[in-house]
Every structure is written in C-alpha cells, then in structure tokens.
Steps between C-alpha positions, in 0.01 A plus 500: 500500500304264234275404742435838594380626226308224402300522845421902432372388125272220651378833778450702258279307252301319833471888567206589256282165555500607954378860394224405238270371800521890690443655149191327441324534826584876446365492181158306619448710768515852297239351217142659524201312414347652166219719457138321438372483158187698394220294506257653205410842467262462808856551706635728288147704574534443872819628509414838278207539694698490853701831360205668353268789687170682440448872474469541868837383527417156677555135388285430211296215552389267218133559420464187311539307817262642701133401558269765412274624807159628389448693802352819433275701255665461148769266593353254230626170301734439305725733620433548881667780676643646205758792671843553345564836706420380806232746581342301779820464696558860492217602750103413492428849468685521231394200355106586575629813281578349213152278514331831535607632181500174293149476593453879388691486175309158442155663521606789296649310173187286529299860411783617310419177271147527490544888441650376156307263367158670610650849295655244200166381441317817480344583804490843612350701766249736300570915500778696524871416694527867422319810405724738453720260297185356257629191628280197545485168634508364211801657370749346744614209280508155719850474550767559831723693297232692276269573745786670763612701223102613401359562841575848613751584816201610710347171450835304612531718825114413617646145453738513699352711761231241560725229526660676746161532691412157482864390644523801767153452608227311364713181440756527728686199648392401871806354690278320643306320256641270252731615186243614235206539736396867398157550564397719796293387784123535467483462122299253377735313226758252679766348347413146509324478779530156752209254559271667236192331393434451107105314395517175328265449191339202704425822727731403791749747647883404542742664705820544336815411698832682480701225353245380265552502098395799259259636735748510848681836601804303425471353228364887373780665627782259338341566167439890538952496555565274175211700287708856615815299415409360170348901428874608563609322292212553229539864543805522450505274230242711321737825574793308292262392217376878468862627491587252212236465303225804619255253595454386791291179502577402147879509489495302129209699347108426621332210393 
C-alpha cells in the first residue's frame, strides 16, 4: 500500500515537468511578431499621406515630390504646374476655360492698375463726364472707391455695355485660335507675331524666333500671364489699402 502511494506521488510531481514541453510550443506558436517602429517623421508622413485625399475626392499626391514640367504658356519656375483643384484633369475644355479667363482678368487688373495711378497723379481727360450733372473730369477724385461712388449711374452702364461689346463681338474668343488670341482677322495689330523682323543699329535686319529671349512670342506671352497676375494681386491690394486707410497707393500716408 506504501509503495503505492509513493509511486502516484513520484507520477504526479514527474507530471508537470512532461507537460511544460506541449505548453511552450503552444505558447511559441500563438506569439506575433511586433509592429515596426516609425522611422522619423518621413514615415509617419508616408503613412498620413496614404489616408489623405484632394477635393476631387482622389488620392492626394505629394506635390513636393514631383518634378515640375514647364510645358505650356505660364507654367513657369519655381513652382511648375501649380494646380491644387485639379482643373486640367477635369476636361481640356474646361481647363482651356479657365486659361481664357485668367488671361482676361489678367489684362483687365493690369488697366485697372494703371487706371489708378494715372487718376492718383492728376491726370484727367479735359471737359465734362457730365453736363447735366456740372460734373467734370476733373472732379472724379483718383481713387477705386471714390471715383465709383462720383461717377454717375449712366456712366457705369456705358461701361459695362461696352465691355459687353468687346467680349460678345469685337474681342470674342476663337475656339480655334489660342487662349487670349482676340484680335479679328484682317486687322493689322497681331499679338506677337512669329518670325518678325526688327533693324539693328549697325543697320542689319534680324528675324526674331519664337523661343528667343525678350523679343520671342514666348518669351512675350509668359510675361504678359505673370504681369496680369502680379496686377491681381496689385489691384486688389490697392482695393484693401483704400478700404483701411482711404488711399489707395499710399496706405501709411504719401511721401
């Protein structure tokens, strides 16, 4: 009976030590390899990036890495193709669109600028801006603001009605010309003209290529599109200073 018991005892403690073995293997084969360790923010940017889209609802796409193409009119270092809305992938026509009225709005802040600094300094057509109002020329001061509020409503609509001539009719866009190319056929001003001749002073005569710098059509037409952008931007600039301070050109008081 002694030795019975003592052989169950010795089973029992052996017991544990045969079943460690199983519980280990179990135990290795249920482990999971950790997750990898950010490397830097540049992962950490990656991975934000990945879950990120654009306002057409497609993956957004790092601009920083990309190499900037210079590939049309006004696609111009540093920046390159600069379009966060995706215009261009929604449609050429659309696109062309959109190139059609930068181009407008460009060429009328560049007037809309000159307009104020020719008025701020003084010049004036000579006569009456209205009869039947004693109003004069002169009166209107040189300001956005001051002279929108001075000329009369009659004066405002013949504004608008002859922009509305010149864009219906006399300027109107040709599909088939290039964005910006206005003038009629059979008028004598082009707009930048190819292969034009200009005299030397050694009395020679050159023939301008396309491509070739200040006096090519490219060269022209990439600075006409950053002059009407910088006007934009003047313009507007000059419409804030006006509404904060009432002048328009001096914003801190003349000099």
């Amino acid at each position: 009976m002694l030795a019975i018991s003592a052989a169950a005892a010795l089973a029992a403690f052996n017991a544990p030590m045969q079943a460690a073995p199983a519980a280990v293997a179990r135990a290795s084969v249920s482990m999971k390899a950790p997750p990898p360790k950010a490397k830097g923010r540049g992962w950490l940017q990656k991975a934000r990036i990945a879950d990120e889209i654009d306002v057409t609802g497609s993956q957004y796409v790092n601009v920083a890495g990309l190499t900037p193409q210079y590939d049309e009119i006004g696609v111009l270092p540093p920046l390159g193709r600069w379009d966060p809305l995706n215009i261009k992938g929604q449609g050429e026509a659309r696109y062309r669109r959109f190139v059609e009225m930068e181009i407008k709005h460009g060429r009328m802040a560049m007037a809309a600028v000159l307009g104020v600094l020719t008025t701020y300094s003084g010049i004036r057509f000579p006569g009456y801006l209205s009869k039947t109002l004693d109003l004069k020329f002169e009166d209107v001061p040189g300001t956005m603001i001051g002279s929108w509020a001075t000329v009369p409503v009659t004066g405002w609509i013949q504004i608008v009605l002859f922009v509305v001539l010149l864009e219906a009719s006399w300027w109107k866009q040709d599909p088939a010309k290039a964005p910006g190319d206005v003038v009629p056929e059979g008028v004598w001003w082009a707009r930048y003209p190819d292969g034009y001749s200009i005299f030397l002073g050694d009395g020679s005569v050159k023939t301008v290529a396309e491509d070739e710098l200040f006096l090519g059509k490219t060269w022209k037409l990439n600075a006409e599109r950053n002059n009407g952008r910088a006007a934009m931007m003047g313009i507007t600039g000059m419409y804030v200073h006006e509404l904060l301070t009432g002048n328009p050109v001096y914003p801190l008081g003349e000099l």
